mmCIF file of C-alpha atoms in Angstrom:
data_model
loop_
_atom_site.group_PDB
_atom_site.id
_atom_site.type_symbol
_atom_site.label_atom_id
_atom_site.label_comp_id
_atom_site.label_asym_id
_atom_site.label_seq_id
_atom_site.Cartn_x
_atom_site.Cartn_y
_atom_site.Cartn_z
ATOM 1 C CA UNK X 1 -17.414 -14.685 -41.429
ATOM 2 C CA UNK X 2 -13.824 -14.063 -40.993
ATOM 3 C CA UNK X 3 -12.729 -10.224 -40.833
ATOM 4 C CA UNK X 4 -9.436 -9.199 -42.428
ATOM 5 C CA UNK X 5 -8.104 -5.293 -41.369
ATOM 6 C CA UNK X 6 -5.263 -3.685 -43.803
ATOM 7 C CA UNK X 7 -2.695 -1.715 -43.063
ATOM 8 C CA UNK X 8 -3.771 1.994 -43.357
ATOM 9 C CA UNK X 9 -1.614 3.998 -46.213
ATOM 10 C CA UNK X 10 -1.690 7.558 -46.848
ATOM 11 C CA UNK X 11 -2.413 8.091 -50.448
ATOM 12 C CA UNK X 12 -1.229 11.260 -52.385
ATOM 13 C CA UNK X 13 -4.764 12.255 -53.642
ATOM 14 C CA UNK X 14 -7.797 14.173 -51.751
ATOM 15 C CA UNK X 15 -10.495 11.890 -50.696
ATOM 16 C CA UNK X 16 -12.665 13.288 -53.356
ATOM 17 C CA UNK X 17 -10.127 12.100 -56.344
ATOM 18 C CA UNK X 18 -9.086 8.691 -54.829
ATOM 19 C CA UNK X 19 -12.480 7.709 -54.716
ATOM 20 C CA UNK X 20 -13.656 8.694 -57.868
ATOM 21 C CA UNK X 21 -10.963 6.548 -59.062
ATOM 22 C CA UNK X 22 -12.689 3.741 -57.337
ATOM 23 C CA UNK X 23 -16.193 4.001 -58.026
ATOM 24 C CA UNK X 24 -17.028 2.800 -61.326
ATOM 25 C CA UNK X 25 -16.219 -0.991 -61.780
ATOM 26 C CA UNK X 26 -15.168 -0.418 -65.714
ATOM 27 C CA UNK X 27 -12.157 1.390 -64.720
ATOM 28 C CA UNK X 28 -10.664 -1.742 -63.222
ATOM 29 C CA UNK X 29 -11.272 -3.657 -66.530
ATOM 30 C CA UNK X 30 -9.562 -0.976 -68.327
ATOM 31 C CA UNK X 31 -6.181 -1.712 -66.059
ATOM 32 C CA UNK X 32 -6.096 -4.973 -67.091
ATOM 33 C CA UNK X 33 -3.354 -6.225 -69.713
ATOM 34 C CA UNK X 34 -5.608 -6.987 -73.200
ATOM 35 C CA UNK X 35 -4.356 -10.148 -72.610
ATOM 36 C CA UNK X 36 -6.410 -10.580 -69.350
ATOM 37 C CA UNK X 37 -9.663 -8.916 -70.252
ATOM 38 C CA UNK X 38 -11.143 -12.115 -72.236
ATOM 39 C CA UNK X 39 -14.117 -13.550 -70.270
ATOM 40 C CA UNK X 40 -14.434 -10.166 -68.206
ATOM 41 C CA UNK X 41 -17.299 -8.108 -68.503
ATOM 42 C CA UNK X 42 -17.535 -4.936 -66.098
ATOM 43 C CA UNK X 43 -20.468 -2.260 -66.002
ATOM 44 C CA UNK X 44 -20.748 0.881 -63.540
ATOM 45 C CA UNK X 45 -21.512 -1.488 -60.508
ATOM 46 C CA UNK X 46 -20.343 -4.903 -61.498
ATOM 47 C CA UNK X 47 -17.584 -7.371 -62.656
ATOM 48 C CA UNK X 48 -17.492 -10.520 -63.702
ATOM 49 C CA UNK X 49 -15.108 -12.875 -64.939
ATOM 50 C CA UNK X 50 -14.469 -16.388 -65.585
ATOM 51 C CA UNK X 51 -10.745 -17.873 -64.254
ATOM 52 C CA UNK X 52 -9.894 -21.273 -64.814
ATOM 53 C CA UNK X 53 -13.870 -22.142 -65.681
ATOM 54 C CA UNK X 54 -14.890 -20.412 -61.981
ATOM 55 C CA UNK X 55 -16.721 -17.088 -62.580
ATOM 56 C CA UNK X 56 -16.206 -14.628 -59.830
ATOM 57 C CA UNK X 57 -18.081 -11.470 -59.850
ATOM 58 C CA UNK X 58 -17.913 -8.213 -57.824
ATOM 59 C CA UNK X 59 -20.961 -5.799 -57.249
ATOM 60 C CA UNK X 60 -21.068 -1.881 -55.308
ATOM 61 C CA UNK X 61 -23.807 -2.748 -52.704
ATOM 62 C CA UNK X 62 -23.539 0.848 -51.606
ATOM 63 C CA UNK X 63 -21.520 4.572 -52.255
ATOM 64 C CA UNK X 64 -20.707 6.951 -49.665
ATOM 65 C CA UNK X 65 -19.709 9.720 -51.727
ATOM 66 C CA UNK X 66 -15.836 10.495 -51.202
ATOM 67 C CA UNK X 67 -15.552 8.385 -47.774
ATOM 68 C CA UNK X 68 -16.492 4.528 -48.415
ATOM 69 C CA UNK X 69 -17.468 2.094 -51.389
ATOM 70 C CA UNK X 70 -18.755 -1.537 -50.453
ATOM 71 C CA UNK X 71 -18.536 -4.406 -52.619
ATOM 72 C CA UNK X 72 -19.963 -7.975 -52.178
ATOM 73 C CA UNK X 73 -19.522 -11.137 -54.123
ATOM 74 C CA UNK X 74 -21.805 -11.338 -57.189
ATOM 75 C CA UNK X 75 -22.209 -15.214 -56.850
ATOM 76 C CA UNK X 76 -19.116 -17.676 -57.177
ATOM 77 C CA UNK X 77 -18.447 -20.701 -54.548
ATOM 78 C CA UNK X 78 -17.393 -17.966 -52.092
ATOM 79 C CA UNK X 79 -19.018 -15.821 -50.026
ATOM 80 C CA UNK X 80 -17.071 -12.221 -49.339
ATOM 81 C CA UNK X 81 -17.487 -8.561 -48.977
ATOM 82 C CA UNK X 82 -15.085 -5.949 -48.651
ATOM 83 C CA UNK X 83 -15.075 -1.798 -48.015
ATOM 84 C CA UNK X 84 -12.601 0.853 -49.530
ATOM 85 C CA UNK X 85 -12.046 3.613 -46.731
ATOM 86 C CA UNK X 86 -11.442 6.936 -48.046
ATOM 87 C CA UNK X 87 -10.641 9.220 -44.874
ATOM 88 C CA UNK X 88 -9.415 12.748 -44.656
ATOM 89 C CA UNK X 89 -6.122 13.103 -43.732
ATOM 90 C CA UNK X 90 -4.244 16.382 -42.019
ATOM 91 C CA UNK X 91 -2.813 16.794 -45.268
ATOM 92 C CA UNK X 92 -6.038 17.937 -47.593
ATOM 93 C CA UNK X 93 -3.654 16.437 -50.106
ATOM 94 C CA UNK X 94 -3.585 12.586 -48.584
ATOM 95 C CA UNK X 95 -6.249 10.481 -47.835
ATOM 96 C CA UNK X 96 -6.116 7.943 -45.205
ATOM 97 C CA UNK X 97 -6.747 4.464 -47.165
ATOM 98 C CA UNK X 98 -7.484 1.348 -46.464
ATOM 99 C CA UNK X 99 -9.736 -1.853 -46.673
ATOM 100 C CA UNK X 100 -11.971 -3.949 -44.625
ATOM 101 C CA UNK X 101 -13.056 -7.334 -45.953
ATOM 102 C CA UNK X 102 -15.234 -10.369 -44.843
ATOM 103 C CA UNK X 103 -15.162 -13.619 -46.182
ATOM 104 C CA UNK X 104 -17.051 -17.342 -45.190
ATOM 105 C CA UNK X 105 -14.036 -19.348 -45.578
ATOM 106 C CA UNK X 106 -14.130 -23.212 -44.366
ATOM 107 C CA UNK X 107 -11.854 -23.633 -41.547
ATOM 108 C CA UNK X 108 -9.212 -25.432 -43.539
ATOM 109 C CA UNK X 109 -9.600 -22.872 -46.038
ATOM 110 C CA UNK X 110 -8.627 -20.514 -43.854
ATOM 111 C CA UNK X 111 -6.179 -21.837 -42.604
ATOM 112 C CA UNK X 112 -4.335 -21.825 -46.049
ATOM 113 C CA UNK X 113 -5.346 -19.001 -47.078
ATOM 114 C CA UNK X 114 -6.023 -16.166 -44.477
ATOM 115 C CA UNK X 115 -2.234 -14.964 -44.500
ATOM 116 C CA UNK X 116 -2.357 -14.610 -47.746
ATOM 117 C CA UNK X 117 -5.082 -12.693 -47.735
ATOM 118 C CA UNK X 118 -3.930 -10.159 -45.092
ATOM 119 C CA UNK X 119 -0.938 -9.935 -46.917
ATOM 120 C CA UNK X 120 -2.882 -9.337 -49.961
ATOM 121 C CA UNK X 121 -4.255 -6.553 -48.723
ATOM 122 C CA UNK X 122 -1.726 -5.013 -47.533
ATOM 123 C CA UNK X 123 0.056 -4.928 -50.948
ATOM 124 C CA UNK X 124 -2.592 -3.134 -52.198
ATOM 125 C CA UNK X 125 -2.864 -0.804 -50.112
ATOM 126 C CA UNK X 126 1.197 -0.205 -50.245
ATOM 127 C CA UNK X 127 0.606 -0.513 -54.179
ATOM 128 C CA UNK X 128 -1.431 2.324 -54.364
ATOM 129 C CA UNK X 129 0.597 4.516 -51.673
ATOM 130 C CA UNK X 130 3.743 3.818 -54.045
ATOM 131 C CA UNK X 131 1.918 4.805 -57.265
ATOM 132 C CA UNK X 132 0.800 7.728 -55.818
ATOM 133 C CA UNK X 133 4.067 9.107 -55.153
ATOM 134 C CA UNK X 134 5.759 8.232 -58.632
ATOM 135 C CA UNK X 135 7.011 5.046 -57.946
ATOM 136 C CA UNK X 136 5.718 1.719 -60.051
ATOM 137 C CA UNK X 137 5.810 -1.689 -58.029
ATOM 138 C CA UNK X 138 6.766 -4.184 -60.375
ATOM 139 C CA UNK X 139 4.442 -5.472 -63.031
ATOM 140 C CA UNK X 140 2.395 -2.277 -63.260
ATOM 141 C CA UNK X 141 2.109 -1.155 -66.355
ATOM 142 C CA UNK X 142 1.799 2.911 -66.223
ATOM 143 C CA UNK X 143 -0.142 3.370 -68.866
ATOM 144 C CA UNK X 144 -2.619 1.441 -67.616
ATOM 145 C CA UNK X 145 -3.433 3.942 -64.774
ATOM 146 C CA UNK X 146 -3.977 7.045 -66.985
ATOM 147 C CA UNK X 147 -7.748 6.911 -66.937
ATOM 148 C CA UNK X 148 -7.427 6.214 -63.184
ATOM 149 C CA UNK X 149 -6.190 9.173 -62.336
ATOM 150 C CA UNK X 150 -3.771 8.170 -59.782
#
């Protein structure tokens, strides 16, 4: 397994509200564009959806209320897990975020791809940094992130 380390980002929400945000796997189906929801099912701990005929699914293997959520693959030609940190900052107001993730890429695989997903990463943790202090990266639509609370 290869291990891939974000950037950390300090989030404008408690710990508490960030990951409440996170923990149940419908609220990521509900940021989707209607456009992109067809062939996606999500329940509390799972989502699944089919792209280009692959399914890929996502499942919470375990909660650690307000500091940590980790996810695993829920079957798909790809074996990966990855953790949401949730850490108190200083600033009761901020929370230290960022995300650890594991995947059993072939070498030449990896070699493609593992930039990209660093990168990847990164962006998201940036993403949600930005959103958190009023400012929309492109392509996010803010309606979307209403029931998200962020």
């Amino acid at each position: 397994m290869t291990e891939y380390n974000s950037k950390h980002g300090l989030v404008r929400k408690s710990p508490f509200e960030l990951y409440m945000s996170f923990v149940d796997m419908r609220n990521f189906l509900q940021m989707l564009p209607e456009d992109k929801r067809a062939g996606i099912t999500a329940d509390f701990d799972t989502i699944t959806g089919t792209v280009q005929g692959i399914t890929l699914g996502v499942k919470v293997l375990d909660r650690h209320p307000y500091s940590r959520i980790d996810f695993a693959d829920n079957g798909g030609p790809v074996r990966f897990s990855f953790s949401l940190y949730f850490d108190a900052s200083t600033d009761p107001t901020r929370t230290d975020f960022y995300i650890r993730a594991q995947a059993d890429l072939p070498m030449m695989v990896k070699m493609m791809v593992g930039s990209k997903i660093q990168k990847g990463l990164d962006k998201v943790v940036d993403s949600l940094v930005d959103i958190s202090e009023g400012r929309m990266p492109e392509g996010i639509d803010p309606d979307k992130l209403k029931d998200f609370n962020l």
